[in-house]
């Protein structure tokens, strides 16, 4: 496993880098994408900026650390150990999202491990500075609370939506949710620009890996998705939506 955040960062690119990323835009559903410009700038003034390579552990499950990470660029995966010692993929987060806020709020050990899926740029903010900001700035506090509620709603939706669904439908719903939230829209489809392995898709879909392999092959054969090096391309969001919800 890699080292944690404070041991493995590279020098900051500073305010100009933040502004260039802001001009490109973060997903509207993300914390940064949903904040108004002045509030976003106040949030991004916290902490220090750091850069990380692929496959670096930023937060480790059960650790006592309490800093938060404001993701600016890149994608991370959130995993937790199961009772049979497997790594279960809980979620993916990308530029614009906040990670680590649960431990910052309640001071308890980390509930999951966060690992980079490629190069990542983030603001690293200590607990005291983060909590002081949310106390002083109701707008940011409201946005952070909204981000937490959204994560809990998505977790609940997974449990409800998956009840009674077969594995192929669950896989289609997982891919649709990821593509709509984090994919880069291209025409009628979208591209997911990070390595999402079949074991990870299996844990997200609540299915055995061979079952996911067969379902993914059917989606490829019917022209719904295609796979390449470190990417999944949804050829038609309409077709994927039909496979997921019809």
mmCIF file of C-alpha atoms in Angstrom:
data_model
loop_
_atom_site.group_PDB
_atom_site.id
_atom_site.type_symbol
_atom_site.label_atom_id
_atom_site.label_comp_id
_atom_site.label_asym_id
_atom_site.label_seq_id
_atom_site.Cartn_x
_atom_site.Cartn_y
_atom_site.Cartn_z
ATOM 1 C CA UNK A 1 0.000 0.000 0.000
ATOM 2 C CA UNK A 2 1.134 3.588 -0.583
ATOM 3 C CA UNK A 3 1.935 6.263 1.900
ATOM 4 C CA UNK A 4 -0.587 8.703 3.227
ATOM 5 C CA UNK A 5 -1.278 12.220 2.021
ATOM 6 C CA UNK A 6 1.095 14.370 4.042
ATOM 7 C CA UNK A 7 4.055 12.147 3.176
ATOM 8 C CA UNK A 8 3.627 12.020 -0.567
ATOM 9 C CA UNK A 9 2.534 15.352 -1.975
ATOM 10 C CA UNK A 10 4.221 17.477 -4.585
ATOM 11 C CA UNK A 11 4.486 21.290 -4.647
ATOM 12 C CA UNK A 12 1.354 23.348 -5.160
ATOM 13 C CA UNK A 13 0.517 24.993 -8.475
ATOM 14 C CA UNK A 14 -1.369 27.696 -6.568
ATOM 15 C CA UNK A 15 -4.232 30.006 -7.395
ATOM 16 C CA UNK A 16 -3.640 30.103 -11.165
ATOM 17 C CA UNK A 17 -4.067 26.339 -11.355
ATOM 18 C CA UNK A 18 -7.314 26.541 -9.391
ATOM 19 C CA UNK A 19 -8.650 29.219 -11.717
ATOM 20 C CA UNK A 20 -7.806 27.207 -14.833
ATOM 21 C CA UNK A 21 -9.661 24.213 -13.411
ATOM 22 C CA UNK A 22 -12.614 26.383 -12.393
ATOM 23 C CA UNK A 23 -12.841 27.715 -15.958
ATOM 24 C CA UNK A 24 -13.080 24.113 -17.226
ATOM 25 C CA UNK A 25 -15.761 23.502 -14.653
ATOM 26 C CA UNK A 26 -16.510 20.773 -12.142
ATOM 27 C CA UNK A 27 -19.622 18.568 -12.388
ATOM 28 C CA UNK A 28 -22.686 20.520 -11.190
ATOM 29 C CA UNK A 29 -23.476 17.641 -8.826
ATOM 30 C CA UNK A 30 -20.128 18.027 -7.040
ATOM 31 C CA UNK A 31 -19.443 20.266 -4.049
ATOM 32 C CA UNK A 32 -17.270 22.718 -6.006
ATOM 33 C CA UNK A 33 -19.532 22.651 -9.046
ATOM 34 C CA UNK A 34 -22.546 23.585 -6.944
ATOM 35 C CA UNK A 35 -20.943 26.482 -5.057
ATOM 36 C CA UNK A 36 -21.196 30.088 -6.220
ATOM 37 C CA UNK A 37 -17.896 31.632 -7.292
ATOM 38 C CA UNK A 38 -17.070 33.640 -4.131
ATOM 39 C CA UNK A 39 -17.901 30.753 -1.787
ATOM 40 C CA UNK A 40 -15.864 28.381 -3.959
ATOM 41 C CA UNK A 41 -12.864 30.689 -3.764
ATOM 42 C CA UNK A 42 -13.161 30.879 0.029
ATOM 43 C CA UNK A 43 -13.260 27.098 0.267
ATOM 44 C CA UNK A 44 -10.306 26.718 -2.098
ATOM 45 C CA UNK A 45 -8.259 29.153 -0.012
ATOM 46 C CA UNK A 46 -8.169 26.560 2.777
ATOM 47 C CA UNK A 47 -5.214 24.251 3.348
ATOM 48 C CA UNK A 48 -2.535 23.594 0.751
ATOM 49 C CA UNK A 49 -2.556 22.098 -2.731
ATOM 50 C CA UNK A 50 -0.880 18.753 -3.371
ATOM 51 C CA UNK A 51 -0.359 16.410 -6.328
ATOM 52 C CA UNK A 52 -0.371 12.613 -6.154
ATOM 53 C CA UNK A 53 0.511 9.814 -8.584
ATOM 54 C CA UNK A 54 -1.723 6.883 -9.512
ATOM 55 C CA UNK A 55 -2.348 4.094 -6.993
ATOM 56 C CA UNK A 56 -1.484 6.231 -3.982
ATOM 57 C CA UNK A 57 -3.368 5.698 -0.727
ATOM 58 C CA UNK A 58 -4.561 9.101 0.507
ATOM 59 C CA UNK A 59 -6.703 7.954 3.424
ATOM 60 C CA UNK A 60 -6.479 4.563 5.102
ATOM 61 C CA UNK A 61 -9.386 2.767 6.781
ATOM 62 C CA UNK A 62 -9.201 2.758 10.621
ATOM 63 C CA UNK A 63 -6.538 5.495 10.742
ATOM 64 C CA UNK A 64 -7.017 8.290 13.261
ATOM 65 C CA UNK A 65 -6.332 11.116 10.800
ATOM 66 C CA UNK A 66 -8.956 13.853 10.426
ATOM 67 C CA UNK A 67 -7.919 16.043 7.454
ATOM 68 C CA UNK A 68 -10.233 16.451 4.465
ATOM 69 C CA UNK A 69 -9.372 16.428 0.773
ATOM 70 C CA UNK A 70 -11.016 18.775 -1.725
ATOM 71 C CA UNK A 71 -10.451 17.043 -5.064
ATOM 72 C CA UNK A 72 -9.525 19.438 -7.866
ATOM 73 C CA UNK A 73 -8.481 17.060 -10.647
ATOM 74 C CA UNK A 74 -8.500 13.298 -11.051
ATOM 75 C CA UNK A 75 -10.453 10.356 -9.687
ATOM 76 C CA UNK A 76 -10.208 8.341 -6.476
ATOM 77 C CA UNK A 77 -11.903 5.127 -5.374
ATOM 78 C CA UNK A 78 -13.328 4.550 -1.907
ATOM 79 C CA UNK A 79 -12.987 1.011 -0.562
ATOM 80 C CA UNK A 80 -13.530 -0.876 2.686
ATOM 81 C CA UNK A 81 -12.501 -4.317 3.934
ATOM 82 C CA UNK A 82 -15.208 -6.950 4.158
ATOM 83 C CA UNK A 83 -15.450 -9.690 6.787
ATOM 84 C CA UNK A 84 -13.838 -12.139 4.373
ATOM 85 C CA UNK A 85 -10.904 -9.721 3.865
ATOM 86 C CA UNK A 86 -11.867 -8.476 0.413
ATOM 87 C CA UNK A 87 -11.694 -4.847 -0.699
ATOM 88 C CA UNK A 88 -15.251 -3.737 -1.473
ATOM 89 C CA UNK A 89 -15.590 -0.717 -3.751
ATOM 90 C CA UNK A 90 -18.011 1.708 -2.092
ATOM 91 C CA UNK A 91 -17.841 4.708 -4.397
ATOM 92 C CA UNK A 92 -15.811 6.753 -6.843
ATOM 93 C CA UNK A 93 -15.112 10.456 -6.415
ATOM 94 C CA UNK A 94 -13.604 12.947 -8.831
ATOM 95 C CA UNK A 95 -12.563 16.562 -9.198
ATOM 96 C CA UNK A 96 -15.052 18.801 -7.396
ATOM 97 C CA UNK A 97 -15.829 16.303 -4.636
ATOM 98 C CA UNK A 98 -14.968 16.333 -0.948
ATOM 99 C CA UNK A 99 -13.585 13.240 0.781
ATOM 100 C CA UNK A 100 -12.707 12.554 4.398
ATOM 101 C CA UNK A 101 -15.341 14.822 5.922
ATOM 102 C CA UNK A 102 -16.923 12.135 8.127
ATOM 103 C CA UNK A 103 -13.801 11.771 10.296
ATOM 104 C CA UNK A 104 -13.318 15.545 10.308
ATOM 105 C CA UNK A 105 -16.817 16.059 11.682
ATOM 106 C CA UNK A 106 -17.003 13.305 14.317
ATOM 107 C CA UNK A 107 -13.313 12.694 15.053
ATOM 108 C CA UNK A 108 -13.728 8.920 14.767
ATOM 109 C CA UNK A 109 -11.388 6.561 12.845
ATOM 110 C CA UNK A 110 -11.552 6.506 9.079
ATOM 111 C CA UNK A 111 -14.424 4.404 7.748
ATOM 112 C CA UNK A 112 -12.835 3.663 4.354
ATOM 113 C CA UNK A 113 -9.660 3.792 2.285
ATOM 114 C CA UNK A 114 -9.253 6.363 -0.490
ATOM 115 C CA UNK A 115 -6.843 5.550 -3.343
ATOM 116 C CA UNK A 116 -5.986 7.510 -6.479
ATOM 117 C CA UNK A 117 -7.037 5.995 -9.823
ATOM 118 C CA UNK A 118 -4.621 8.203 -11.745
ATOM 119 C CA UNK A 119 -2.858 11.533 -11.135
ATOM 120 C CA UNK A 120 -4.820 13.588 -8.607
ATOM 121 C CA UNK A 121 -4.639 17.214 -7.464
ATOM 122 C CA UNK A 122 -6.311 18.136 -4.172
ATOM 123 C CA UNK A 123 -6.473 20.702 -1.403
ATOM 124 C CA UNK A 124 -5.440 19.153 1.919
ATOM 125 C CA UNK A 125 -7.284 20.859 4.789
ATOM 126 C CA UNK A 126 -6.807 20.188 8.498
ATOM 127 C CA UNK A 127 -9.796 19.419 10.672
ATOM 128 C CA UNK A 128 -9.648 22.614 12.753
ATOM 129 C CA UNK A 129 -9.454 24.873 9.695
ATOM 130 C CA UNK A 130 -12.235 22.957 7.929
ATOM 131 C CA UNK A 131 -14.628 23.064 10.896
ATOM 132 C CA UNK A 132 -13.856 26.729 11.546
ATOM 133 C CA UNK A 133 -14.734 27.510 7.921
ATOM 134 C CA UNK A 134 -18.081 25.715 8.127
ATOM 135 C CA UNK A 135 -18.906 27.527 11.380
ATOM 136 C CA UNK A 136 -18.080 30.951 9.929
ATOM 137 C CA UNK A 137 -19.544 30.450 6.450
ATOM 138 C CA UNK A 138 -23.170 29.203 6.410
ATOM 139 C CA UNK A 139 -23.157 28.925 2.615
ATOM 140 C CA UNK A 140 -20.230 26.520 2.607
ATOM 141 C CA UNK A 141 -21.657 24.624 5.582
ATOM 142 C CA UNK A 142 -24.942 24.183 3.726
ATOM 143 C CA UNK A 143 -23.128 22.932 0.616
ATOM 144 C CA UNK A 144 -21.047 20.466 2.635
ATOM 145 C CA UNK A 145 -24.176 19.185 4.397
ATOM 146 C CA UNK A 146 -25.879 18.836 1.036
ATOM 147 C CA UNK A 147 -22.909 16.858 -0.306
ATOM 148 C CA UNK A 148 -23.090 14.452 2.650
ATOM 149 C CA UNK A 149 -26.852 14.006 2.233
ATOM 150 C CA UNK A 150 -26.381 13.293 -1.484
ATOM 151 C CA UNK A 151 -23.860 10.566 -0.696
ATOM 152 C CA UNK A 152 -26.255 8.983 1.800
ATOM 153 C CA UNK A 153 -29.153 9.194 -0.670
ATOM 154 C CA UNK A 154 -27.065 7.499 -3.358
ATOM 155 C CA UNK A 155 -26.118 4.738 -0.898
ATOM 156 C CA UNK A 156 -29.791 4.246 -0.011
ATOM 157 C CA UNK A 157 -30.788 4.277 -3.681
ATOM 158 C CA UNK A 158 -28.296 1.506 -4.394
ATOM 159 C CA UNK A 159 -29.889 -0.675 -1.731
ATOM 160 C CA UNK A 160 -33.466 0.060 -2.851
ATOM 161 C CA UNK A 161 -32.872 -0.058 -6.616
ATOM 162 C CA UNK A 162 -30.990 -3.334 -6.431
ATOM 163 C CA UNK A 163 -33.741 -5.173 -4.545
ATOM 164 C CA UNK A 164 -35.165 -7.822 -6.875
ATOM 165 C CA UNK A 165 -32.965 -6.860 -9.871
ATOM 166 C CA UNK A 166 -30.871 -9.368 -11.749
ATOM 167 C CA UNK A 167 -27.117 -8.866 -12.036
ATOM 168 C CA UNK A 168 -27.233 -7.476 -15.593
ATOM 169 C CA UNK A 169 -29.715 -4.780 -14.558
ATOM 170 C CA UNK A 170 -27.652 -3.874 -11.483
ATOM 171 C CA UNK A 171 -24.517 -3.535 -13.626
ATOM 172 C CA UNK A 172 -26.352 -1.319 -16.128
ATOM 173 C CA UNK A 173 -27.584 0.899 -13.273
ATOM 174 C CA UNK A 174 -24.084 1.212 -11.826
ATOM 175 C CA UNK A 175 -22.607 2.182 -15.185
ATOM 176 C CA UNK A 176 -25.425 4.633 -15.889
ATOM 177 C CA UNK A 177 -25.055 6.353 -12.522
ATOM 178 C CA UNK A 178 -21.280 6.681 -12.920
ATOM 179 C CA UNK A 179 -21.543 7.892 -16.507
ATOM 180 C CA UNK A 180 -24.186 10.506 -15.673
ATOM 181 C CA UNK A 181 -22.336 11.765 -12.591
ATOM 182 C CA UNK A 182 -18.689 11.553 -13.645
ATOM 183 C CA UNK A 183 -18.536 10.708 -17.338
ATOM 184 C CA UNK A 184 -17.395 13.089 -20.044
ATOM 185 C CA UNK A 185 -20.352 13.553 -22.382
ATOM 186 C CA UNK A 186 -19.573 12.847 -26.028
ATOM 187 C CA UNK A 187 -22.511 12.986 -28.420
ATOM 188 C CA UNK A 188 -25.144 10.454 -27.383
ATOM 189 C CA UNK A 189 -22.751 8.729 -25.007
ATOM 190 C CA UNK A 190 -20.154 9.359 -22.335
ATOM 191 C CA UNK A 191 -16.615 8.249 -21.490
ATOM 192 C CA UNK A 192 -15.529 7.157 -18.013
ATOM 193 C CA UNK A 193 -11.850 8.122 -17.873
ATOM 194 C CA UNK A 194 -10.418 5.903 -15.176
ATOM 195 C CA UNK A 195 -9.629 2.216 -14.710
ATOM 196 C CA UNK A 196 -12.770 0.519 -13.387
ATOM 197 C CA UNK A 197 -11.910 -3.166 -13.059
ATOM 198 C CA UNK A 198 -14.352 -6.039 -13.321
ATOM 199 C CA UNK A 199 -13.827 -6.987 -9.642
ATOM 200 C CA UNK A 200 -14.714 -3.397 -8.711
ATOM 201 C CA UNK A 201 -17.781 -3.445 -10.950
ATOM 202 C CA UNK A 202 -18.754 -6.721 -9.307
ATOM 203 C CA UNK A 203 -18.605 -5.240 -5.803
ATOM 204 C CA UNK A 204 -20.565 -2.154 -6.882
ATOM 205 C CA UNK A 205 -23.153 -4.355 -8.593
ATOM 206 C CA UNK A 206 -23.408 -6.879 -5.784
ATOM 207 C CA UNK A 207 -22.691 -9.732 -8.198
ATOM 208 C CA UNK A 208 -20.080 -12.409 -8.747
ATOM 209 C CA UNK A 209 -17.224 -11.433 -11.046
ATOM 210 C CA UNK A 210 -18.012 -14.102 -13.717
ATOM 211 C CA UNK A 211 -21.611 -12.859 -13.808
ATOM 212 C CA UNK A 212 -20.464 -9.275 -14.342
ATOM 213 C CA UNK A 213 -18.056 -10.469 -17.038
ATOM 214 C CA UNK A 214 -20.951 -12.060 -18.955
ATOM 215 C CA UNK A 215 -23.225 -9.027 -18.479
ATOM 216 C CA UNK A 216 -20.513 -6.620 -19.618
ATOM 217 C CA UNK A 217 -19.849 -8.787 -22.665
ATOM 218 C CA UNK A 218 -23.558 -8.604 -23.588
ATOM 219 C CA UNK A 219 -23.495 -4.815 -23.270
ATOM 220 C CA UNK A 220 -20.489 -4.708 -25.600
ATOM 221 C CA UNK A 221 -22.042 -7.103 -28.108
ATOM 222 C CA UNK A 222 -25.243 -5.041 -28.293
ATOM 223 C CA UNK A 223 -23.310 -1.804 -28.826
ATOM 224 C CA UNK A 224 -24.242 -0.219 -25.499
ATOM 225 C CA UNK A 225 -20.679 0.114 -24.222
ATOM 226 C CA UNK A 226 -17.117 -0.411 -25.405
ATOM 227 C CA UNK A 227 -14.007 -0.791 -23.317
ATOM 228 C CA UNK A 228 -10.479 0.448 -23.918
ATOM 229 C CA UNK A 229 -7.282 1.006 -21.998
ATOM 230 C CA UNK A 230 -8.286 2.492 -18.617
ATOM 231 C CA UNK A 231 -11.665 3.661 -20.001
ATOM 232 C CA UNK A 232 -15.264 2.583 -20.416
ATOM 233 C CA UNK A 233 -17.199 4.289 -23.195
ATOM 234 C CA UNK A 234 -20.993 4.358 -23.083
ATOM 235 C CA UNK A 235 -21.922 4.434 -26.765
ATOM 236 C CA UNK A 236 -25.546 5.337 -26.071
ATOM 237 C CA UNK A 237 -26.849 6.638 -22.757
ATOM 238 C CA UNK A 238 -30.395 6.009 -24.010
ATOM 239 C CA UNK A 239 -29.665 2.335 -24.611
ATOM 240 C CA UNK A 240 -27.905 2.017 -21.264
ATOM 241 C CA UNK A 241 -30.835 3.696 -19.523
ATOM 242 C CA UNK A 242 -33.177 1.229 -21.211
ATOM 243 C CA UNK A 243 -31.089 -1.712 -20.016
ATOM 244 C CA UNK A 244 -30.998 -0.268 -16.503
ATOM 245 C CA UNK A 245 -34.563 0.838 -15.934
ATOM 246 C CA UNK A 246 -36.976 -0.601 -18.521
#
